[in-house]
């Protein structure tokens, strides 16, 4: 992994559509209906499949960092918790 040099899709920020900062132009997962969340998580799974092809071993790193994009960290963590719990439901 060379996140800063672009070998892992260019940076250490979140996948497209999953920036949960107040300055991002993307919808939060919190407050969405189940069908919308399921569709977004399915998009995330497709992204993770691409990431898994770029890594060795059985772990996939999901980068969610980004400079100056944690103005409201509670929003980030609530949405990441929704994302993680929804991934588990989809996996079951």
Coordinates of N, CA and C in Angstrom, one line a residue:
X1 N 0.8 -1.2 0.0 CA 0.0 0.0 0.0 C 0.9 1.2 0.0
X2 N 0.7 2.1 -1.0 CA 1.3 3.4 -1.0 C 0.2 4.4 -1.3
X3 N -0.6 4.6 -0.3 CA -1.8 5.5 -0.4 C -1.5 6.8 -0.9
X4 N -0.4 7.4 -0.5 CA -0.1 8.8 -1.0 C 0.5 8.9 -2.4
X5 N 0.9 7.7 -2.9 CA 1.4 7.7 -4.3 C 0.5 7.2 -5.3
X6 N -0.7 6.8 -4.9 CA -1.7 6.4 -5.9 C -1.8 4.9 -6.2
X7 N -1.1 4.0 -5.6 CA -1.1 2.6 -5.9 C -2.4 2.0 -5.3
X8 N -3.1 2.7 -4.5 CA -4.3 2.1 -3.9 C -5.4 3.1 -4.1
X9 N -5.7 3.3 -5.4 CA -6.8 4.1 -5.9 C -6.6 5.6 -5.6
X10 N -5.3 6.0 -5.4 CA -5.0 7.4 -5.4 C -4.9 8.1 -4.1
X11 N -5.6 7.7 -3.1 CA -5.5 8.4 -1.8 C -6.0 7.6 -0.7
X12 N -6.2 8.2 0.5 CA -6.7 7.5 1.7 C -8.1 8.0 2.0
X13 N -8.7 8.7 1.1 CA -10.1 9.1 1.4 C -11.1 8.0 1.2
X14 N -12.4 8.3 1.5 CA -13.4 7.3 1.3 C -13.8 7.1 -0.1
X15 N -14.4 5.9 -0.4 CA -14.8 5.6 -1.7 C -15.9 6.7 -2.2
X16 N -16.0 6.9 -3.5 CA -16.9 7.8 -4.0 C -18.3 7.5 -3.5
X17 N -19.0 8.6 -3.0 CA -20.3 8.4 -2.5 C -20.4 8.1 -1.0
X18 N -19.3 8.0 -0.3 CA -19.2 7.7 1.1 C -18.5 8.7 2.0
X19 N -18.4 9.9 1.5 CA -17.9 11.0 2.4 C -19.0 11.6 3.2
X20 N -18.9 11.5 4.5 CA -20.0 11.9 5.4 C -19.7 13.2 6.1
X21 N -18.9 14.0 5.5 CA -18.6 15.3 6.1 C -19.7 16.3 5.7
X22 N -19.8 17.4 6.5 CA -20.8 18.4 6.2 C -20.5 19.1 4.9
X23 N -19.3 19.1 4.5 CA -18.9 19.8 3.2 C -19.0 18.9 2.0
X24 N -19.3 17.6 2.2 CA -19.4 16.7 1.0 C -20.8 16.8 0.4
X25 N -20.9 16.5 -0.8 CA -22.2 16.6 -1.5 C -22.7 15.2 -1.7
X26 N -22.7 14.4 -0.7 CA -23.2 13.0 -0.7 C -24.2 12.8 0.4
X27 N -25.2 12.0 0.1 CA -26.2 11.7 1.1 C -25.7 10.8 2.2
X28 N -26.1 11.1 3.4 CA -25.8 10.2 4.6 C -26.6 8.9 4.5
X29 N -26.1 7.9 5.1 CA -26.8 6.6 5.3 C -27.9 6.7 6.3
X30 N -27.5 7.5 7.4 CA -28.5 7.7 8.5 C -29.7 8.4 7.9
X31 N -30.9 7.9 8.2 CA -32.1 8.5 7.8 C -32.6 8.0 6.5
X32 N -31.9 7.2 5.8 CA -32.3 6.6 4.5 C -33.2 5.4 4.8
X33 N -34.1 5.1 3.8 CA -34.9 3.9 4.0 C -34.0 2.6 3.7
X34 N -34.5 1.5 4.0 CA -33.7 0.2 3.9 C -33.3 -0.1 2.5
X35 N -34.2 0.2 1.5 CA -33.9 -0.1 0.1 C -32.7 0.8 -0.3
X36 N -32.7 2.1 0.0 CA -31.7 3.0 -0.4 C -30.3 2.6 0.3
X37 N -30.4 2.2 1.6 CA -29.2 1.8 2.3 C -28.6 0.5 1.6
X38 N -29.5 -0.4 1.3 CA -29.1 -1.7 0.7 C -28.4 -1.4 -0.7
X39 N -29.0 -0.5 -1.4 CA -28.4 -0.2 -2.7 C -27.0 0.5 -2.6
X40 N -26.9 1.4 -1.6 CA -25.6 2.0 -1.4 C -24.5 1.0 -0.9
X41 N -25.0 0.1 0.0 CA -24.0 -0.9 0.5 C -23.6 -1.8 -0.6
X42 N -24.5 -2.1 -1.5 CA -24.2 -3.0 -2.7 C -23.1 -2.3 -3.5
X43 N -23.2 -1.0 -3.7 CA -22.2 -0.2 -4.4 C -20.9 -0.3 -3.7
X44 N -20.9 -0.2 -2.4 CA -19.7 -0.3 -1.6 C -19.1 -1.7 -1.7
X45 N -19.8 -2.7 -1.7 CA -19.3 -4.1 -1.9 C -18.6 -4.2 -3.2
X46 N -19.2 -3.6 -4.3 CA -18.6 -3.7 -5.6 C -17.2 -2.9 -5.6
X47 N -17.2 -1.8 -4.9 CA -15.9 -1.1 -4.7 C -14.9 -1.9 -4.0
X48 N -15.3 -2.6 -2.9 CA -14.4 -3.5 -2.1 C -13.9 -4.6 -2.9
X49 N -14.7 -5.2 -3.8 CA -14.2 -6.2 -4.7 C -13.1 -5.8 -5.6
X50 N -13.2 -4.6 -6.1 CA -12.1 -4.0 -6.9 C -10.9 -3.8 -6.0
X51 N -11.1 -3.3 -4.8 CA -9.9 -3.1 -3.9 C -9.3 -4.4 -3.6
X52 N -10.1 -5.5 -3.4 CA -9.5 -6.8 -3.0 C -8.6 -7.3 -4.1
X53 N -8.8 -6.9 -5.4 CA -7.9 -7.4 -6.5 C -6.6 -6.7 -6.4
X54 N -6.5 -5.6 -5.7 CA -5.3 -4.8 -5.6 C -4.4 -5.1 -4.4
X55 N -4.9 -6.0 -3.5 CA -4.2 -6.3 -2.3 C -3.8 -7.8 -2.2
X56 N -2.9 -8.1 -1.4 CA -2.5 -9.5 -1.1 C -3.1 -9.9 0.2
X57 N -3.4 -11.2 0.4 CA -3.9 -11.7 1.6 C -5.5 -11.6 1.6
X58 N -6.0 -11.8 2.8 CA -7.5 -11.9 2.9 C -8.1 -10.7 3.5
X59 N -7.3 -9.6 3.8 CA -7.9 -8.4 4.3 C -8.0 -7.3 3.3
X60 N -9.0 -6.5 3.4 CA -9.2 -5.4 2.5 C -9.2 -4.1 3.4
X61 N -8.3 -3.1 3.0 CA -8.3 -1.9 3.7 C -9.3 -0.9 3.1
X62 N -10.2 -0.5 3.9 CA -11.2 0.5 3.5 C -10.8 1.9 4.1
X63 N -10.2 2.7 3.2 CA -9.7 4.0 3.7 C -10.9 5.0 3.8
X64 N -10.9 5.7 4.9 CA -12.0 6.7 5.2 C -11.5 8.0 5.6
X65 N -10.1 8.2 5.6 CA -9.5 9.4 6.0 C -9.5 10.5 4.9
X66 N -9.4 11.7 5.4 CA -9.3 12.8 4.4 C -9.0 14.1 5.2
X67 N -8.0 14.8 4.7 CA -7.6 16.1 5.4 C -8.8 17.0 5.5
X68 N -9.0 17.6 6.7 CA -10.0 18.6 6.9 C -11.4 18.2 6.7
X69 N -11.7 17.0 6.7 CA -13.1 16.5 6.5 C -13.7 15.8 7.7
X70 N -13.4 16.2 8.8 CA -14.0 15.6 10.0 C -14.6 16.8 10.9
X71 N -15.2 17.7 10.3 CA -15.7 18.9 11.0 C -16.8 18.4 12.0
X72 N -17.6 17.5 11.6 CA -18.6 16.9 12.5 C -18.3 15.4 12.6
X73 N -17.4 15.0 13.5 CA -17.0 13.6 13.6 C -18.2 12.7 13.9
X74 N -19.1 13.2 14.7 CA -20.3 12.4 15.1 C -21.0 11.9 13.8
X75 N -21.2 12.8 12.9 CA -21.8 12.4 11.6 C -21.1 11.3 10.9
X76 N -19.8 11.4 10.9 CA -18.9 10.4 10.2 C -19.1 9.1 10.9
X77 N -19.0 9.1 12.3 CA -19.0 7.8 13.0 C -20.4 7.2 13.0
X78 N -21.4 7.9 13.1 CA -22.8 7.4 13.0 C -23.0 6.7 11.6
X79 N -22.6 7.4 10.6 CA -22.7 6.8 9.2 C -21.8 5.6 9.0
X80 N -20.6 5.6 9.5 CA -19.7 4.5 9.4 C -20.3 3.3 10.2
X81 N -20.9 3.5 11.3 CA -21.5 2.5 12.1 C -22.7 1.9 11.3
X82 N -23.5 2.7 10.7 CA -24.6 2.3 9.8 C -24.0 1.4 8.6
X83 N -22.9 1.9 8.1 CA -22.3 1.2 7.0 C -21.8 -0.2 7.4
X84 N -21.1 -0.3 8.5 CA -20.6 -1.5 9.0 C -21.7 -2.5 9.4
X85 N -22.7 -2.0 10.1 CA -23.9 -2.9 10.4 C -24.6 -3.4 9.2
X86 N -24.8 -2.5 8.2 CA -25.5 -2.9 7.0 C -24.7 -3.9 6.2
X87 N -23.4 -3.8 6.2 CA -22.5 -4.8 5.5 C -22.7 -6.1 6.2
X88 N -22.8 -6.2 7.5 CA -23.0 -7.4 8.2 C -24.4 -8.0 7.8
X89 N -25.4 -7.2 7.8 CA -26.7 -7.7 7.4 C -26.7 -8.2 6.0
X90 N -26.1 -7.5 5.1 CA -26.0 -7.9 3.7 C -25.3 -9.3 3.5
X91 N -24.3 -9.4 4.4 CA -23.4 -10.6 4.3 C -24.2 -11.9 4.8
X92 N -25.1 -11.6 5.7 CA -25.8 -12.8 6.4 C -26.7 -13.5 5.4

